Amino acid sequence: MSFFDFHHHKKYHNGIYNLNLRDETPEHLFSTGIHPKDISAQWESDFSRVKVASLKSNCGAIGECGLDGLIDVDEKLQETVFEKHILWANDVKKPVIIHCVRKFSQLIRFSKIAAVPLIVHGFNKKQSIADELVNYGFYLSFGRAVFHNVSLQTVVKDFPVERMFLETDDADFNIAELYEKVSELKNITAEDLQKQIFENLERIRNL
């Protein structure tokens, strides 16, 4: 079985491919956005490219985009660019894949302007943050950290499968292994987990 990889950087791989900013759009499912680390003085022209690419029928999401407290990019500028992504996603009715590092409290504010689903990718934080994000309507996508982070395994075990996705991001491992691990934690089959994730995908894309 070919398991769906919600967010990855591998061309011709099953799932949503994270398009590099200046690459040509692929024929398969992809997302497009400006990662916080790639925000520059020419971000407005970069964002124009994102908007053009996002109009393709096989663009499944806007992003990854978001907020990062560990990079040397002005915080206000990050917020401005992130807001532009959300407002554009509202216009084109596509979900947003979010990169967030040490800015979860600020993230909540942006949910109030979003008319589309927001998915935090690569989530590996504590239970209280997961609970708060779900309460504000976010989805969470989990990755490699599930294999070795025991506290995250507890989060995943109790997390509502209806708000969950699984991903490899830029890590080199087989997504099937993650499905197996999560299915064990949740005491369901990997096939049932895949079925539910496809239902989640349909829900966020049929706006």
mmCIF file of C-alpha atoms in Angstrom:
data_model
loop_
_atom_site.group_PDB
_atom_site.id
_atom_site.type_symbol
_atom_site.label_atom_id
_atom_site.label_comp_id
_atom_site.label_asym_id
_atom_site.label_seq_id
_atom_site.Cartn_x
_atom_site.Cartn_y
_atom_site.Cartn_z
ATOM 1 C CA MET A 1 0.000 0.000 0.000
ATOM 2 C CA SER A 2 1.211 3.504 -0.873
ATOM 3 C CA PHE A 3 0.621 5.669 2.183
ATOM 4 C CA PHE A 4 -0.172 9.376 1.781
ATOM 5 C CA ASP A 5 2.636 11.742 2.812
ATOM 6 C CA PHE A 6 1.027 15.049 3.738
ATOM 7 C CA HIS A 7 4.156 17.218 3.433
ATOM 8 C CA HIS A 8 7.392 16.227 1.743
ATOM 9 C CA HIS A 9 10.271 17.502 -0.399
ATOM 10 C CA LYS A 10 10.624 14.556 -2.761
ATOM 11 C CA LYS A 11 9.529 14.903 -6.377
ATOM 12 C CA TYR A 12 7.286 12.133 -7.744
ATOM 13 C CA HIS A 13 6.374 10.918 -4.262
ATOM 14 C CA ASN A 14 2.846 10.141 -3.068
ATOM 15 C CA GLY A 15 1.459 13.104 -1.165
ATOM 16 C CA ILE A 16 1.803 16.890 -1.207
ATOM 17 C CA TYR A 17 5.146 18.023 -2.601
ATOM 18 C CA ASN A 18 6.521 21.248 -1.115
ATOM 19 C CA LEU A 19 7.430 23.264 -4.202
ATOM 20 C CA ASN A 20 10.705 25.176 -4.048
ATOM 21 C CA LEU A 21 10.090 28.850 -4.603
ATOM 22 C CA ARG A 22 11.696 29.159 -8.030
ATOM 23 C CA ASP A 23 11.047 25.691 -9.429
ATOM 24 C CA GLU A 24 8.584 24.941 -12.192
ATOM 25 C CA THR A 25 5.254 23.594 -11.026
ATOM 26 C CA PRO A 26 5.041 19.791 -11.205
ATOM 27 C CA GLU A 27 2.301 17.655 -12.699
ATOM 28 C CA HIS A 28 1.499 16.012 -9.351
ATOM 29 C CA LEU A 29 -0.011 17.396 -6.134
ATOM 30 C CA PHE A 30 1.983 20.225 -4.551
ATOM 31 C CA SER A 31 1.882 23.188 -2.191
ATOM 32 C CA THR A 32 3.438 26.605 -2.709
ATOM 33 C CA GLY A 33 4.464 29.379 -0.346
ATOM 34 C CA ILE A 34 7.322 31.392 1.117
ATOM 35 C CA HIS A 35 9.044 29.657 4.041
ATOM 36 C CA PRO A 36 9.935 32.223 6.757
ATOM 37 C CA LYS A 37 13.660 31.617 6.198
ATOM 38 C CA ASP A 38 13.231 32.555 2.526
ATOM 39 C CA ILE A 39 11.629 35.943 3.179
ATOM 40 C CA SER A 40 13.776 38.633 1.577
ATOM 41 C CA ALA A 41 13.555 42.193 0.324
ATOM 42 C CA GLN A 42 11.963 40.818 -2.842
ATOM 43 C CA TRP A 43 9.266 38.892 -1.010
ATOM 44 C CA GLU A 44 6.474 40.691 -2.864
ATOM 45 C CA SER A 45 7.679 39.462 -6.257
ATOM 46 C CA ASP A 46 8.217 36.011 -4.745
ATOM 47 C CA PHE A 47 4.672 36.084 -3.454
ATOM 48 C CA SER A 48 3.419 36.959 -6.919
ATOM 49 C CA ARG A 49 5.004 33.691 -8.112
ATOM 50 C CA VAL A 50 3.273 31.849 -5.293
ATOM 51 C CA LYS A 51 -0.077 33.305 -6.332
ATOM 52 C CA VAL A 52 0.361 32.260 -9.953
ATOM 53 C CA ALA A 53 1.432 28.719 -9.016
ATOM 54 C CA SER A 54 -1.384 28.368 -6.495
ATOM 55 C CA LEU A 55 -4.003 28.768 -9.224
ATOM 56 C CA LYS A 56 -2.976 25.438 -10.753
ATOM 57 C CA SER A 57 -5.595 22.757 -10.233
ATOM 58 C CA ASN A 58 -3.016 20.390 -8.723
ATOM 59 C CA CYS A 59 -1.953 22.911 -6.078
ATOM 60 C CA GLY A 60 -3.398 21.328 -2.949
ATOM 61 C CA ALA A 61 -2.378 23.912 -0.363
ATOM 62 C CA ILE A 62 -0.726 27.263 0.312
ATOM 63 C CA GLY A 63 2.572 26.933 2.169
ATOM 64 C CA GLU A 64 4.641 26.074 3.828
ATOM 65 C CA CYS A 65 4.601 29.521 5.368
ATOM 66 C CA GLY A 66 4.461 30.833 8.901
ATOM 67 C CA LEU A 67 6.504 32.119 11.825
ATOM 68 C CA ASP A 68 9.944 31.164 13.121
ATOM 69 C CA GLY A 69 11.497 32.544 16.288
ATOM 70 C CA LEU A 70 14.955 31.168 15.548
ATOM 71 C CA ILE A 71 15.751 32.935 12.280
ATOM 72 C CA ASP A 72 17.154 36.366 11.553
ATOM 73 C CA VAL A 73 14.113 37.736 9.756
ATOM 74 C CA ASP A 74 12.192 40.660 11.248
ATOM 75 C CA GLU A 75 9.235 39.407 13.283
ATOM 76 C CA LYS A 76 6.799 41.998 11.921
ATOM 77 C CA LEU A 77 7.819 41.185 8.365
ATOM 78 C CA GLN A 78 7.258 37.489 9.026
ATOM 79 C CA GLU A 79 3.779 38.283 10.324
ATOM 80 C CA THR A 80 3.004 40.474 7.305
ATOM 81 C CA VAL A 81 4.035 37.776 4.829
ATOM 82 C CA PHE A 82 2.183 35.063 6.754
ATOM 83 C CA GLU A 83 -0.987 37.146 6.801
ATOM 84 C CA LYS A 84 -0.729 37.661 3.038
ATOM 85 C CA HIS A 85 -0.614 33.881 2.585
ATOM 86 C CA ILE A 86 -3.707 33.339 4.730
ATOM 87 C CA LEU A 87 -5.721 36.047 3.008
ATOM 88 C CA TRP A 88 -4.758 34.677 -0.402
ATOM 89 C CA ALA A 89 -5.672 31.170 0.725
ATOM 90 C CA ASN A 90 -9.073 32.545 1.717
ATOM 91 C CA ASP A 91 -9.464 33.958 -1.809
ATOM 92 C CA VAL A 92 -8.490 30.752 -3.630
ATOM 93 C CA LYS A 93 -10.129 28.473 -1.033
ATOM 94 C CA LYS A 94 -7.110 26.298 -0.310
ATOM 95 C CA PRO A 95 -5.795 25.114 3.080
ATOM 96 C CA VAL A 96 -2.590 26.490 4.585
ATOM 97 C CA ILE A 97 0.420 24.381 5.624
ATOM 98 C CA ILE A 98 2.146 26.175 8.495
ATOM 99 C CA HIS A 99 5.746 26.206 9.682
ATOM 100 C CA CYS A 100 5.892 27.369 13.300
ATOM 101 C CA VAL A 101 8.904 27.505 15.622
ATOM 102 C CA ARG A 102 8.576 29.112 19.072
ATOM 103 C CA LYS A 103 5.682 31.284 17.905
ATOM 104 C CA PHE A 104 2.632 29.231 18.833
ATOM 105 C CA SER A 105 1.069 31.939 21.002
ATOM 106 C CA GLN A 106 1.211 34.348 18.051
ATOM 107 C CA LEU A 107 -0.177 31.681 15.733
ATOM 108 C CA ILE A 108 -3.563 31.655 17.445
ATOM 109 C CA ARG A 109 -4.231 35.241 16.415
ATOM 110 C CA PHE A 110 -3.926 34.367 12.742
ATOM 111 C CA SER A 111 -6.591 31.666 12.997
ATOM 112 C CA LYS A 112 -9.133 34.451 13.462
ATOM 113 C CA ILE A 113 -8.582 35.771 9.933
ATOM 114 C CA ALA A 114 -8.549 32.353 8.269
ATOM 115 C CA ALA A 115 -11.604 31.105 6.380
ATOM 116 C CA VAL A 116 -9.753 27.917 5.363
ATOM 117 C CA PRO A 117 -8.236 24.988 7.300
ATOM 118 C CA LEU A 118 -4.840 25.604 8.919
ATOM 119 C CA ILE A 119 -2.439 22.683 9.328
ATOM 120 C CA VAL A 120 0.689 22.929 11.487
ATOM 121 C CA HIS A 121 3.244 20.616 9.935
ATOM 122 C CA GLY A 122 5.970 18.736 11.813
ATOM 123 C CA PHE A 123 4.305 19.195 15.183
ATOM 124 C CA ASN A 124 6.494 17.980 18.070
ATOM 125 C CA LYS A 125 5.442 20.062 21.067
ATOM 126 C CA LYS A 126 3.672 19.313 24.344
ATOM 127 C CA GLN A 127 0.096 18.261 25.003
ATOM 128 C CA SER A 128 -1.112 21.695 26.146
ATOM 129 C CA ILE A 129 -0.055 23.315 22.856
ATOM 130 C CA ALA A 130 -1.700 20.541 20.830
ATOM 131 C CA ASP A 131 -4.916 20.938 22.832
ATOM 132 C CA GLU A 132 -4.967 24.706 22.366
ATOM 133 C CA LEU A 133 -4.369 24.450 18.628
ATOM 134 C CA VAL A 134 -7.165 21.907 18.203
ATOM 135 C CA ASN A 135 -9.500 24.129 20.218
ATOM 136 C CA TYR A 136 -8.821 26.912 17.735
ATOM 137 C CA GLY A 137 -9.573 24.652 14.782
ATOM 138 C CA PHE A 138 -6.062 23.702 13.652
ATOM 139 C CA TYR A 139 -5.068 20.352 12.188
ATOM 140 C CA LEU A 140 -1.659 18.883 13.093
ATOM 141 C CA SER A 141 0.730 16.880 10.926
ATOM 142 C CA PHE A 142 3.226 14.611 12.698
ATOM 143 C CA GLY A 143 6.577 13.393 11.388
ATOM 144 C CA ARG A 144 9.788 11.603 12.321
ATOM 145 C CA ALA A 145 9.835 12.872 15.913
ATOM 146 C CA VAL A 146 7.060 10.394 16.756
ATOM 147 C CA PHE A 147 9.599 7.552 16.583
ATOM 148 C CA HIS A 148 11.806 8.784 19.434
ATOM 149 C CA ASN A 149 9.909 11.469 21.385
ATOM 150 C CA VAL A 150 8.030 9.635 24.147
ATOM 151 C CA SER A 151 5.981 12.653 25.254
ATOM 152 C CA LEU A 152 4.969 13.264 21.639
ATOM 153 C CA GLN A 153 3.860 9.650 21.398
ATOM 154 C CA THR A 154 1.455 10.387 24.265
ATOM 155 C CA VAL A 155 0.168 13.429 22.377
ATOM 156 C CA VAL A 156 -0.374 11.334 19.249
ATOM 157 C CA LYS A 157 -2.089 8.543 21.184
ATOM 158 C CA ASP A 158 -4.725 10.943 22.530
ATOM 159 C CA PHE A 159 -4.927 13.251 19.528
ATOM 160 C CA PRO A 160 -8.168 13.131 17.481
ATOM 161 C CA VAL A 161 -7.433 11.173 14.318
ATOM 162 C CA GLU A 162 -9.979 13.363 12.489
ATOM 163 C CA ARG A 163 -7.546 16.289 12.801
ATOM 164 C CA MET A 164 -4.330 14.420 11.993
ATOM 165 C CA PHE A 165 -1.928 14.075 9.069
ATOM 166 C CA LEU A 166 1.422 12.274 8.762
ATOM 167 C CA GLU A 167 4.510 13.432 6.874
ATOM 168 C CA THR A 168 8.178 12.818 6.148
ATOM 169 C CA ASP A 169 9.023 16.516 5.556
ATOM 170 C CA ASP A 170 12.697 16.521 4.470
ATOM 171 C CA ALA A 171 13.660 13.393 6.421
ATOM 172 C CA ASP A 172 14.738 10.180 4.719
ATOM 173 C CA PHE A 173 12.489 7.387 5.933
ATOM 174 C CA ASN A 174 9.550 5.370 4.633
ATOM 175 C CA ILE A 175 6.208 6.994 5.476
ATOM 176 C CA ALA A 176 4.742 3.488 5.905
ATOM 177 C CA GLU A 177 6.851 3.105 9.053
ATOM 178 C CA LEU A 178 5.229 6.194 10.543
ATOM 179 C CA TYR A 179 1.749 4.898 9.725
ATOM 180 C CA GLU A 180 2.627 1.651 11.472
ATOM 181 C CA LYS A 181 3.936 3.469 14.560
ATOM 182 C CA VAL A 182 0.934 5.778 14.840
ATOM 183 C CA SER A 183 -1.528 2.962 14.232
ATOM 184 C CA GLU A 184 0.084 1.041 17.111
ATOM 185 C CA LEU A 185 -0.204 4.074 19.393
ATOM 186 C CA LYS A 186 -3.845 4.549 18.490
ATOM 187 C CA ASN A 187 -4.689 0.843 18.423
ATOM 188 C CA ILE A 188 -6.097 0.875 14.895
ATOM 189 C CA THR A 189 -4.860 -0.650 11.655
ATOM 190 C CA ALA A 190 -2.560 1.289 9.351
ATOM 191 C CA GLU A 191 -5.173 0.858 6.613
ATOM 192 C CA ASP A 192 -7.896 2.428 8.771
ATOM 193 C CA LEU A 193 -5.523 5.250 9.652
ATOM 194 C CA GLN A 194 -4.840 5.851 5.966
ATOM 195 C CA LYS A 195 -8.588 5.846 5.245
ATOM 196 C CA GLN A 196 -9.205 8.443 7.934
ATOM 197 C CA ILE A 197 -6.363 10.638 6.693
ATOM 198 C CA PHE A 198 -7.818 10.535 3.189
ATOM 199 C CA GLU A 199 -11.145 11.629 4.673
ATOM 200 C CA ASN A 200 -9.341 14.474 6.452
ATOM 201 C CA LEU A 201 -7.703 15.447 3.176
ATOM 202 C CA GLU A 202 -11.047 15.547 1.389
ATOM 203 C CA ARG A 203 -12.472 17.685 4.183
ATOM 204 C CA ILE A 204 -9.764 20.344 4.018
ATOM 205 C CA ARG A 205 -9.760 20.461 0.205
ATOM 206 C CA ASN A 206 -13.516 20.573 -0.391
ATOM 207 C CA LEU A 207 -14.110 24.107 0.819
#
